[in-house]
Tab-separated table of C-alpha atoms and ligand atoms in Angstrom:
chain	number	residue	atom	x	y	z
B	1493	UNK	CA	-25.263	-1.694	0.553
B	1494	UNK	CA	-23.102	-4.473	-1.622
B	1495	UNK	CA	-20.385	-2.601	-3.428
B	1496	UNK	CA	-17.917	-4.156	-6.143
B	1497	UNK	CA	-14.289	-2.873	-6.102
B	1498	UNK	CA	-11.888	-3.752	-9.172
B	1499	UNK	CA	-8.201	-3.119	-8.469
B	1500	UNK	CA	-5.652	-2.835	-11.458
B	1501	UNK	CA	-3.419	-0.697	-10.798
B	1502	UNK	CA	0.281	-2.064	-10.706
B	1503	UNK	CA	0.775	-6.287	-10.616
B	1504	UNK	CA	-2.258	-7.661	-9.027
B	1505	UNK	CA	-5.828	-7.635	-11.205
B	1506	UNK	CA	-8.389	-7.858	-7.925
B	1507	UNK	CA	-12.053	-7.790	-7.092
B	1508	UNK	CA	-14.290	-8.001	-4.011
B	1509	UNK	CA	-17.750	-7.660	-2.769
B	1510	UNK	CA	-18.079	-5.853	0.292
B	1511	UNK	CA	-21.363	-4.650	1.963
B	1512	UNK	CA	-22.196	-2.389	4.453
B	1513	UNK	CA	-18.531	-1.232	3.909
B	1514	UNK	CA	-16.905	-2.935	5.827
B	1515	UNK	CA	-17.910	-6.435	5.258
B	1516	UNK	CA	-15.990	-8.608	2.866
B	1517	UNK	CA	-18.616	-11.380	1.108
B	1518	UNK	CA	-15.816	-12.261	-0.987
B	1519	UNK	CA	-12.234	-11.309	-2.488
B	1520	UNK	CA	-10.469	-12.447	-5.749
B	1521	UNK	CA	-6.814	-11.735	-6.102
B	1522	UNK	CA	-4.765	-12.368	-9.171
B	1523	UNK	CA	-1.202	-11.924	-9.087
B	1524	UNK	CA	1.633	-11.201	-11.531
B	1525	UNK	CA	4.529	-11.503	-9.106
B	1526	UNK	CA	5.930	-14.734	-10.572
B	1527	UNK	CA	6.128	-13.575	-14.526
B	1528	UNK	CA	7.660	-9.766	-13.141
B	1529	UNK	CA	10.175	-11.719	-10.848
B	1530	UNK	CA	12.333	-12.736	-13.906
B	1531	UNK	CA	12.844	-9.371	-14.931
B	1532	UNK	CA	13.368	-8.092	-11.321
B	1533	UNK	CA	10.448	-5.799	-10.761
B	1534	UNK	CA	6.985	-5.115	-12.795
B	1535	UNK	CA	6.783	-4.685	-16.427
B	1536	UNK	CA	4.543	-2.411	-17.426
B	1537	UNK	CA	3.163	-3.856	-20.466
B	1538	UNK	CA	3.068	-7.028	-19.118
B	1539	UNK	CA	1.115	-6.107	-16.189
B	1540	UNK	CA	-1.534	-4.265	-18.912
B	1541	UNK	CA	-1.683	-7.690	-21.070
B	1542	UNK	CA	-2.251	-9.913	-17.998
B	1543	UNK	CA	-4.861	-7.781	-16.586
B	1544	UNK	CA	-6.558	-7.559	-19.766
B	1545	UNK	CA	-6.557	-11.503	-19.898
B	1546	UNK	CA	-7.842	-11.915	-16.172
B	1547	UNK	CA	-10.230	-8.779	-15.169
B	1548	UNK	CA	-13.351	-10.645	-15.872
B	1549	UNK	CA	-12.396	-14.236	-14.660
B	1550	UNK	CA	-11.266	-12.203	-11.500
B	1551	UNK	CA	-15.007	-9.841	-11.547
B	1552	UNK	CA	-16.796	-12.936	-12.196
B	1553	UNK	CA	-15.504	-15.393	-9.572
B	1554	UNK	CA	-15.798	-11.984	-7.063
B	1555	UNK	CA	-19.525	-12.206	-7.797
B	1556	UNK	CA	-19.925	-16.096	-7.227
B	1557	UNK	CA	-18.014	-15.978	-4.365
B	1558	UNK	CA	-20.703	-13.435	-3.168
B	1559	UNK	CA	-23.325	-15.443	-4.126
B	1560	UNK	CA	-24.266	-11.669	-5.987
B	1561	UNK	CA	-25.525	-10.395	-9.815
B	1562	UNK	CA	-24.476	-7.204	-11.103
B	1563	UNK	CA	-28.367	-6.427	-10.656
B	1564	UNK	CA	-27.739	-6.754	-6.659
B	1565	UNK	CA	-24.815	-4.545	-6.398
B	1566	UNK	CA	-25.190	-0.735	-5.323
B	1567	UNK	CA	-22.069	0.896	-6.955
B	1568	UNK	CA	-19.159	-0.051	-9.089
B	1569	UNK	CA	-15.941	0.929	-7.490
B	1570	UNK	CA	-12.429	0.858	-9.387
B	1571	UNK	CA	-8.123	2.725	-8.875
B	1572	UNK	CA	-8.287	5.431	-11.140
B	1573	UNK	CA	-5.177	6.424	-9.495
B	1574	UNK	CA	-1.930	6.220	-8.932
B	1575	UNK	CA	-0.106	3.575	-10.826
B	1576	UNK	CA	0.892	2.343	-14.034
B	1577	UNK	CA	-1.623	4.239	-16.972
B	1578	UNK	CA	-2.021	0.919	-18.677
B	1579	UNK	CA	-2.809	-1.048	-15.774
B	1580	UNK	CA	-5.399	1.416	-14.496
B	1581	UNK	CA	-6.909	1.738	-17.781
B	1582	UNK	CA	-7.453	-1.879	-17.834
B	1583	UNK	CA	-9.752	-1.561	-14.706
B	1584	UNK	CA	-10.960	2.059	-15.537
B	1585	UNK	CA	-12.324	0.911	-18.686
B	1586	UNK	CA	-13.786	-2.568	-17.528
B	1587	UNK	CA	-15.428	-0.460	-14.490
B	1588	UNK	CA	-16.723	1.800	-17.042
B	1589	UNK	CA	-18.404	-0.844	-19.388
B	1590	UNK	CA	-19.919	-2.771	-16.135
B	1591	UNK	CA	-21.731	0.296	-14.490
B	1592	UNK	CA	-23.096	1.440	-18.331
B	1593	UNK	CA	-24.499	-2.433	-18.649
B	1594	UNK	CA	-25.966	-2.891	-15.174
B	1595	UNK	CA	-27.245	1.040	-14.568
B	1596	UNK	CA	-25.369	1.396	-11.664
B	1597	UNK	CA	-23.267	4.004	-10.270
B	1598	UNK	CA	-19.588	4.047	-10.790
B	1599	UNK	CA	-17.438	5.045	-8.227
B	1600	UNK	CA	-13.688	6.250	-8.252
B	1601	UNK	CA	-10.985	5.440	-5.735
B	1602	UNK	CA	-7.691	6.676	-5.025
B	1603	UNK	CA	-5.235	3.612	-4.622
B	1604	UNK	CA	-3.311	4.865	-1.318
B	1605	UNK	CA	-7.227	6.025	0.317
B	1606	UNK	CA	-8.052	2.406	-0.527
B	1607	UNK	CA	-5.278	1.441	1.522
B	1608	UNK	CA	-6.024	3.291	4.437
B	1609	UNK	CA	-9.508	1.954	4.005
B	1610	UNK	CA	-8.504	-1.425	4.891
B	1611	UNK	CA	-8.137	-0.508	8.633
B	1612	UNK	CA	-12.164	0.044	8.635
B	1613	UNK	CA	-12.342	-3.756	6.985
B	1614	UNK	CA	-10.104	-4.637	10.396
B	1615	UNK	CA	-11.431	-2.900	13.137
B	1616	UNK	CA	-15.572	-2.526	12.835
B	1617	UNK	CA	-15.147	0.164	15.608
B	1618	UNK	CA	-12.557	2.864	13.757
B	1619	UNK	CA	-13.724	5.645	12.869
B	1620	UNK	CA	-11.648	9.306	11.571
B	1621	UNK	CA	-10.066	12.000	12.290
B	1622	UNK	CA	-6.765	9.805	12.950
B	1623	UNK	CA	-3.684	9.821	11.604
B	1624	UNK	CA	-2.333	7.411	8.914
B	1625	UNK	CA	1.815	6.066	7.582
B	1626	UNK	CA	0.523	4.672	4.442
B	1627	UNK	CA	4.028	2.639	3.218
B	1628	UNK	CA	3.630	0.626	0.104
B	1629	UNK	CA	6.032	0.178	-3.013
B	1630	UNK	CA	5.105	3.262	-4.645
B	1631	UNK	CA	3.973	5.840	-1.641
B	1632	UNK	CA	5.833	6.787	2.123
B	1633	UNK	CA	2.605	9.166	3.463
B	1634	UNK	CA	2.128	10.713	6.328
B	1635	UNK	CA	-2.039	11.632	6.193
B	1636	UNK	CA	-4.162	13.244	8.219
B	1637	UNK	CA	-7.774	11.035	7.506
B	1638	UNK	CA	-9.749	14.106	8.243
B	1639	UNK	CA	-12.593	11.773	7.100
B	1640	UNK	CA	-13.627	8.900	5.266
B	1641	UNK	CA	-13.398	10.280	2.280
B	1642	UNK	CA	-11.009	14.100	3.222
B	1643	UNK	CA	-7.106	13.353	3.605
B	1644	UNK	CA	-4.106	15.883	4.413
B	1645	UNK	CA	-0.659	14.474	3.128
B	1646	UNK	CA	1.531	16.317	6.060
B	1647	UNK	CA	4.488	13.914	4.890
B	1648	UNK	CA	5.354	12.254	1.997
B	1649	UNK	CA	9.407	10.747	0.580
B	1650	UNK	CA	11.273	12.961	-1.492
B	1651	UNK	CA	12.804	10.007	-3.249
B	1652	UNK	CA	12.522	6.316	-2.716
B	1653	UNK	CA	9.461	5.016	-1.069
B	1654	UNK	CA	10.095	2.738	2.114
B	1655	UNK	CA	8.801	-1.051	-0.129
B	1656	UNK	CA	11.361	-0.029	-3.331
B	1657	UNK	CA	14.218	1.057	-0.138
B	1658	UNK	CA	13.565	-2.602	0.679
B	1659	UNK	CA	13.215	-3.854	-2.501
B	1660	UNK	CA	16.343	-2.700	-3.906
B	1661	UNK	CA	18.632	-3.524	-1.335
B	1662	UNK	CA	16.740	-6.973	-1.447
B	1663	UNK	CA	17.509	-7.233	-4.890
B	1664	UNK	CA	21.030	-6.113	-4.268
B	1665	UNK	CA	21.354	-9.268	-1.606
B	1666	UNK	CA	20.003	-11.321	-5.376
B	1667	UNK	CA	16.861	-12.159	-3.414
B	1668	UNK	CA	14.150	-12.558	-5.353
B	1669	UNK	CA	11.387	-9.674	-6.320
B	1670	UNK	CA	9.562	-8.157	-4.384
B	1671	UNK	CA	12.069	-8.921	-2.024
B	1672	UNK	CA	10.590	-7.044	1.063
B	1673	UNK	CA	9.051	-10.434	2.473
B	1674	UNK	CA	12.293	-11.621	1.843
B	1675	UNK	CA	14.431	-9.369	4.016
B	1676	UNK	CA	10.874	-9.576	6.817
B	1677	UNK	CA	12.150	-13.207	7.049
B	1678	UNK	CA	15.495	-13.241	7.086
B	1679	UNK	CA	15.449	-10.273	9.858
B	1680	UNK	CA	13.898	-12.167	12.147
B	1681	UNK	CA	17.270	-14.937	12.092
B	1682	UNK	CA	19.690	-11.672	12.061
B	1683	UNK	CA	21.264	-8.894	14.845
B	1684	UNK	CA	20.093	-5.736	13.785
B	1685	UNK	CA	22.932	-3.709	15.260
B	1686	UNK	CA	25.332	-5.528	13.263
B	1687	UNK	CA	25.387	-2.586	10.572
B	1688	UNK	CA	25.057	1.247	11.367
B	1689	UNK	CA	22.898	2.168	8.834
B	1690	UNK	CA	22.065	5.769	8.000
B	1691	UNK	CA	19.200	7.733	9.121
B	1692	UNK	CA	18.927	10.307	6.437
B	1693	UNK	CA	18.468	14.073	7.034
B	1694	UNK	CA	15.642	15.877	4.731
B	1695	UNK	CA	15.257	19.471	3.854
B	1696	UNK	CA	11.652	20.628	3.654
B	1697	UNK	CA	9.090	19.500	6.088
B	1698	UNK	CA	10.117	17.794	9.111
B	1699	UNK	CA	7.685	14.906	8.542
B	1700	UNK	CA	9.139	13.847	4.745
B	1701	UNK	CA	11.413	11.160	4.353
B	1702	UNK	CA	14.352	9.802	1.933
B	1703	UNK	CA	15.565	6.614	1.198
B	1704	UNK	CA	17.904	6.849	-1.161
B	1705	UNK	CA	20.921	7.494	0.735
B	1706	UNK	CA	20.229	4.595	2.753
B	1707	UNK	CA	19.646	2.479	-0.272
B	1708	UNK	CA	22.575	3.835	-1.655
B	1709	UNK	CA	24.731	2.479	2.015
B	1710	UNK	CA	23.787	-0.824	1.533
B	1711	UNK	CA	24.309	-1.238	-1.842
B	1712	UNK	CA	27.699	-0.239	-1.671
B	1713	UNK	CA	28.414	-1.986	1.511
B	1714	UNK	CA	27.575	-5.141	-0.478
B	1715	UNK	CA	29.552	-3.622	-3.934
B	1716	UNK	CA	32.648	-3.151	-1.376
B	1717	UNK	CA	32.800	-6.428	0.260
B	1718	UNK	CA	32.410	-8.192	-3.275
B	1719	UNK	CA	35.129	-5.909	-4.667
B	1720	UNK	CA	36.841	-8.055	-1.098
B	1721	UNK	CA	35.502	-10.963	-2.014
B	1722	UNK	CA	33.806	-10.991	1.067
B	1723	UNK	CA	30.345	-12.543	1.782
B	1724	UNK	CA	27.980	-10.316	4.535
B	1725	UNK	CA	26.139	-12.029	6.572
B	1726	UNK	CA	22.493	-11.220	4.837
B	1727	UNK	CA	20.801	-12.067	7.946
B	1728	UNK	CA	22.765	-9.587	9.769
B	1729	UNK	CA	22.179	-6.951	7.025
B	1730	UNK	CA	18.227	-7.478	6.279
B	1731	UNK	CA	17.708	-7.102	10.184
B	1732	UNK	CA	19.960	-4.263	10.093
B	1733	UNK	CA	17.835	-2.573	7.459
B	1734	UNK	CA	14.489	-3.822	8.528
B	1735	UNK	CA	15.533	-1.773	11.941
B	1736	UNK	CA	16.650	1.278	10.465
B	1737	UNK	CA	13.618	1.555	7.398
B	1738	UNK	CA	11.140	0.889	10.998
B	1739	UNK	CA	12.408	3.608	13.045
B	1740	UNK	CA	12.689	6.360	10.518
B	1741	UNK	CA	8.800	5.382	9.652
B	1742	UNK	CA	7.961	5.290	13.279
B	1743	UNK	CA	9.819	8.219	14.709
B	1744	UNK	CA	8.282	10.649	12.028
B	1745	UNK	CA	4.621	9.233	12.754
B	1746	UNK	CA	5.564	9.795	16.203
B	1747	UNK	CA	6.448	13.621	15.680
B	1748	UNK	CA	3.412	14.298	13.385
B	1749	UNK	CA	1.041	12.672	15.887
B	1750	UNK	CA	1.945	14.904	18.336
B	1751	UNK	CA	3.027	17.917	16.707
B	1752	UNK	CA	-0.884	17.384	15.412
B	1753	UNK	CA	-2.306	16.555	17.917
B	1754	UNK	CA	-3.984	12.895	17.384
B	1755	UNK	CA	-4.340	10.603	19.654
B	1756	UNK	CA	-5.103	7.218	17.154
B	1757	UNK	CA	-2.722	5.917	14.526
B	1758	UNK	CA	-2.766	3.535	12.171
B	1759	UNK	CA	-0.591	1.951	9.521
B	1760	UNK	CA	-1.337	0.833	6.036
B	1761	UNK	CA	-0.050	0.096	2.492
B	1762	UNK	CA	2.037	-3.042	1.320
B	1763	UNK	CA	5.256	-2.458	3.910
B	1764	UNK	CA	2.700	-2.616	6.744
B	1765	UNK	CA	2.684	-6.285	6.344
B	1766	UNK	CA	6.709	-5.776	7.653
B	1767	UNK	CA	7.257	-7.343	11.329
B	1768	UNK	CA	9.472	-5.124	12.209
B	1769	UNK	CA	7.413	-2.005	10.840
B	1770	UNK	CA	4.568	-3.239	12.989
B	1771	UNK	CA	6.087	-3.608	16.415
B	1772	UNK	CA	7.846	-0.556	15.621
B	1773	UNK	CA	4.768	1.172	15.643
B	1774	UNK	CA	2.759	-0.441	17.371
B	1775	UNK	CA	5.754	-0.428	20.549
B	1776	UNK	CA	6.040	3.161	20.055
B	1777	UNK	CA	2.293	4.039	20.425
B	1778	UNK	CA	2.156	1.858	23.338
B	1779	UNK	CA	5.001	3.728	25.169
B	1780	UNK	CA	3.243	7.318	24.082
B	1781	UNK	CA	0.090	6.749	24.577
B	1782	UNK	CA	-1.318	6.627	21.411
B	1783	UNK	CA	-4.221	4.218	19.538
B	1784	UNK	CA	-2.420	2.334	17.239
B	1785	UNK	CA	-4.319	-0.072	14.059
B	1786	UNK	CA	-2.981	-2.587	11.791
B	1787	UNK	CA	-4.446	-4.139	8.942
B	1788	UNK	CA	-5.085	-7.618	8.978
B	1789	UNK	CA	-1.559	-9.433	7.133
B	1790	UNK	CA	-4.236	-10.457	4.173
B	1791	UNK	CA	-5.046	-7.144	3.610
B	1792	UNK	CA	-1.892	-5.418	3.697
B	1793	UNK	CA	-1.461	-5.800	-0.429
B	1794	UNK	CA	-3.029	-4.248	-3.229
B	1795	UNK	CA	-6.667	-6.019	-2.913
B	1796	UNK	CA	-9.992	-5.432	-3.757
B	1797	UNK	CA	-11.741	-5.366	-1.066
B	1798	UNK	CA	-9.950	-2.250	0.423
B	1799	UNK	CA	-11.130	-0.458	-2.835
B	1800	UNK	CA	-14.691	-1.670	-2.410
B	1801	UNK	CA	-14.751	0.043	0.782
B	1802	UNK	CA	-13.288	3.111	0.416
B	1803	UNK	CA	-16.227	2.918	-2.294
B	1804	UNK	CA	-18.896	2.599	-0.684
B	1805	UNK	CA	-17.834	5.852	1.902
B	1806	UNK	CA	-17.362	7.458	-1.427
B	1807	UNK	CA	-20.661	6.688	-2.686
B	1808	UNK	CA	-22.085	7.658	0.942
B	1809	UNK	CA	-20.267	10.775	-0.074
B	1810	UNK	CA	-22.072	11.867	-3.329
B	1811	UNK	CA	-18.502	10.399	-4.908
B	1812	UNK	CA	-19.243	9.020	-8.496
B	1813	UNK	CA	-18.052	9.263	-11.785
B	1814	UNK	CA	-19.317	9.672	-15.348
B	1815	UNK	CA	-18.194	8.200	-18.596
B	1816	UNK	CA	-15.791	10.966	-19.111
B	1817	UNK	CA	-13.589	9.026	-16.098
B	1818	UNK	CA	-10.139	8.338	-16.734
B	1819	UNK	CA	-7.407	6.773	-15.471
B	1820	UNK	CA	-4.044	8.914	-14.019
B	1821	UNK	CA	-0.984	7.879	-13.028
B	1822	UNK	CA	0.396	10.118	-10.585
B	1823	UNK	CA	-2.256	11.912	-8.504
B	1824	UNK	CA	-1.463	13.262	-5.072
B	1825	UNK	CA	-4.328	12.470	-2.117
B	1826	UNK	CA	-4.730	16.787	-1.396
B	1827	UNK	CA	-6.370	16.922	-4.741
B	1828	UNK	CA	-8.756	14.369	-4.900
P	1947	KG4	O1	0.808	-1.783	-1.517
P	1947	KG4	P1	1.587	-2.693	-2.369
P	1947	KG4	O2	1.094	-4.119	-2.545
P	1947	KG4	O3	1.770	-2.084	-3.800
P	1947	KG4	C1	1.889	-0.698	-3.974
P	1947	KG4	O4	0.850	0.010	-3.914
P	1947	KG4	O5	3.063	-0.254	-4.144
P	1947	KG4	O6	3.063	-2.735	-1.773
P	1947	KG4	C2	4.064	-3.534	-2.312
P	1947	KG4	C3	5.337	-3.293	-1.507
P	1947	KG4	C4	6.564	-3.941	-2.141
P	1947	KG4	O7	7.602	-2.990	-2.134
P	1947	KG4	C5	6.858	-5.088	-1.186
P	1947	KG4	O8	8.200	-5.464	-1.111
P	1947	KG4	C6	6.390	-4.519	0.126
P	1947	KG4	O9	5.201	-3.840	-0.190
P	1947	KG4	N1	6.187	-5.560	1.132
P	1947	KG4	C7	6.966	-5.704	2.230
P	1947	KG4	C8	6.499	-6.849	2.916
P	1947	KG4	N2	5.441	-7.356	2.229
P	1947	KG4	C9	5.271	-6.551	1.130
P	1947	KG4	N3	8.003	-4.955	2.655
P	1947	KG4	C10	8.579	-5.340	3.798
P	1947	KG4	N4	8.207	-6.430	4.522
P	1947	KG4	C11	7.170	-7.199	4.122
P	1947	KG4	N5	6.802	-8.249	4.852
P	1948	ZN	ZN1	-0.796	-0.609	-3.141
């Protein structure tokens, strides 16, 4: 089965071939970050113009790199959802146009299931129920991956999602956007207990999180000591956050895993590229037991590949759309 999945949903206009689903033949990623970094985060209409300009350079060199024609493929998987409405339509509508030329079916994928899928494009062997912290720039999830194409949020943030936490205190260091890599590598040359940072308290479930007030901490720890005219250590500071943002993701996992009752867990979504995030984790499940699964660094972003496979379970799945498919921006994974 050779599946083609288009992703367009926020600042990167990507496409890949996978087959089998979980086989990548090739993967074509174009990204926006440099012309969004002078404005210090995405611009929506920008994003829409640039994938506009790119989607079928991007689709095309997908299905050289395959060595693949339309008339081989098996399905035509594309985001529909979450993320900006004119950067899905974009991919929704190229999608569209594709599957109507070549007769094939076209299949839609939720952006954060697409991220979970790309733990299947890591480890040939996983397989659900298991339990997933999908952390990205938009999304902090908790899901139950009831499975491969059934999901359970049991968690979700009830502000700020863990990549614009780092982001934004990033920014308010003036590194450049998105400046989660940033902070990632200037952790690793910092003390983490240098600052006590907040671990916030949530009403609600017991498995949600919040960011903002720790956003909010650092941002005025920097305000203050400028008011001083004092310069933090940044080192110091990124570690300090890197350490906090990693245990509040793990411990909840932690509590939901068992509280549920899994026994694998895996991580996914742009902040699961994070070094500290992933030995968080990955210490944690060690020490309790627990399966734990990583994606692969190159596949921790938005790509296409992870859409291609969630596609072709969806397909598996009697999962398709008609013509009448549209894109939507905010679209929670229990209703899908
Ligand atoms: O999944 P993604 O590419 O886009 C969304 O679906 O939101 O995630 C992007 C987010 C950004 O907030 C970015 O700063 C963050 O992932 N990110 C990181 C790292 N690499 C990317 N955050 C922390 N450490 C990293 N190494
Ligand atoms: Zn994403």
């Amino acid at each position: 089965m050779l599946i083609l999945g288009i992703e367009s949903s926020c600042d990167e206009t990507a496409a890949s071939v996978v087959e089998n689903c979980r086989e990548i033949k090739s993967s074509v990623i174009y990204t926006q970050i440099e012309e969004h970094k002078r404005y210090g985060g995405v611009v929506p209409e920008i994003a829409s113009r640039r994938h506009c300009e790119n989607i079928l350079g991007v689709v095309k060199n997908a299905l050289d790199g395959a060595g693949v024609t339309l008339k081989d493929l098996d399905g035509i998987a594309v985001t529909y959802a979450p993320g900006l409405i004119g950067a899905l339509l974009v991919g929704v509508s190229f999608a569209k146009g594709l599957a109507m030329s070549a007769e094939k079916p076209l299949i839609p994928v939720h952006h954060i299931a697409g991220h979970i899928a790309t733990n299947y494009l890591t480890y040939p062997q996983l397989e659900p129920p298991y339990l997933c912290l999908v952390a990205s720039g938009g999304h902090s999830h908790i899901i139950e991956v009831l499975d491969y194409t059934k999901f359970h949020v049991v968690g979700r943030t009830h502000d700020d999602a863990a990549g614009e936490c780092f982001d934004k205190c990033a920014r308010a260091m003036g590194f450049p956007y998105p400046g989660g890599a940033y902070i990632d590598r200037a952790s690793s040359l910092g003390d983490s207990s240098a600052f006590a940072l907040p671990h916030p308290n949530v009403s609600g479930s017991e498995f949600d999180f919040s960011f903002s007030g720790l956003k909010t901490s650092v941002i005025n720890l920097i305000h203050n000591s400028q008011q001083k005219g004092k310069q933090l250590n940044y080192n110091d500071l990124s570690a300090s956050i890197q350490k906090t943002i990693s245990e509040i993701l793990t411990e909840k996992t932690i509590k939901a895993a068992e509280f549920l009752g899994y026994k694998k867990i895996a991580l996914a979504g742009g902040v699961s590229a994070n070094s500290g995030v992933r030995s968080a984790l990955s210490t944690a499940c060690t020490e309790k037991g627990f399966e734990f699964y990583m994606p692969h660094k190159n596949l921790c972003g938005d790509n296409g590949a992870m859409i291609a496979c969630q596609g072709s379970y969806n397909l598996i799945n009697g999962i398709t759309a008609d013509e009448s498919l549209n894109a939507i921006a905010t679209l929670s994974m229990n209703d899908i």
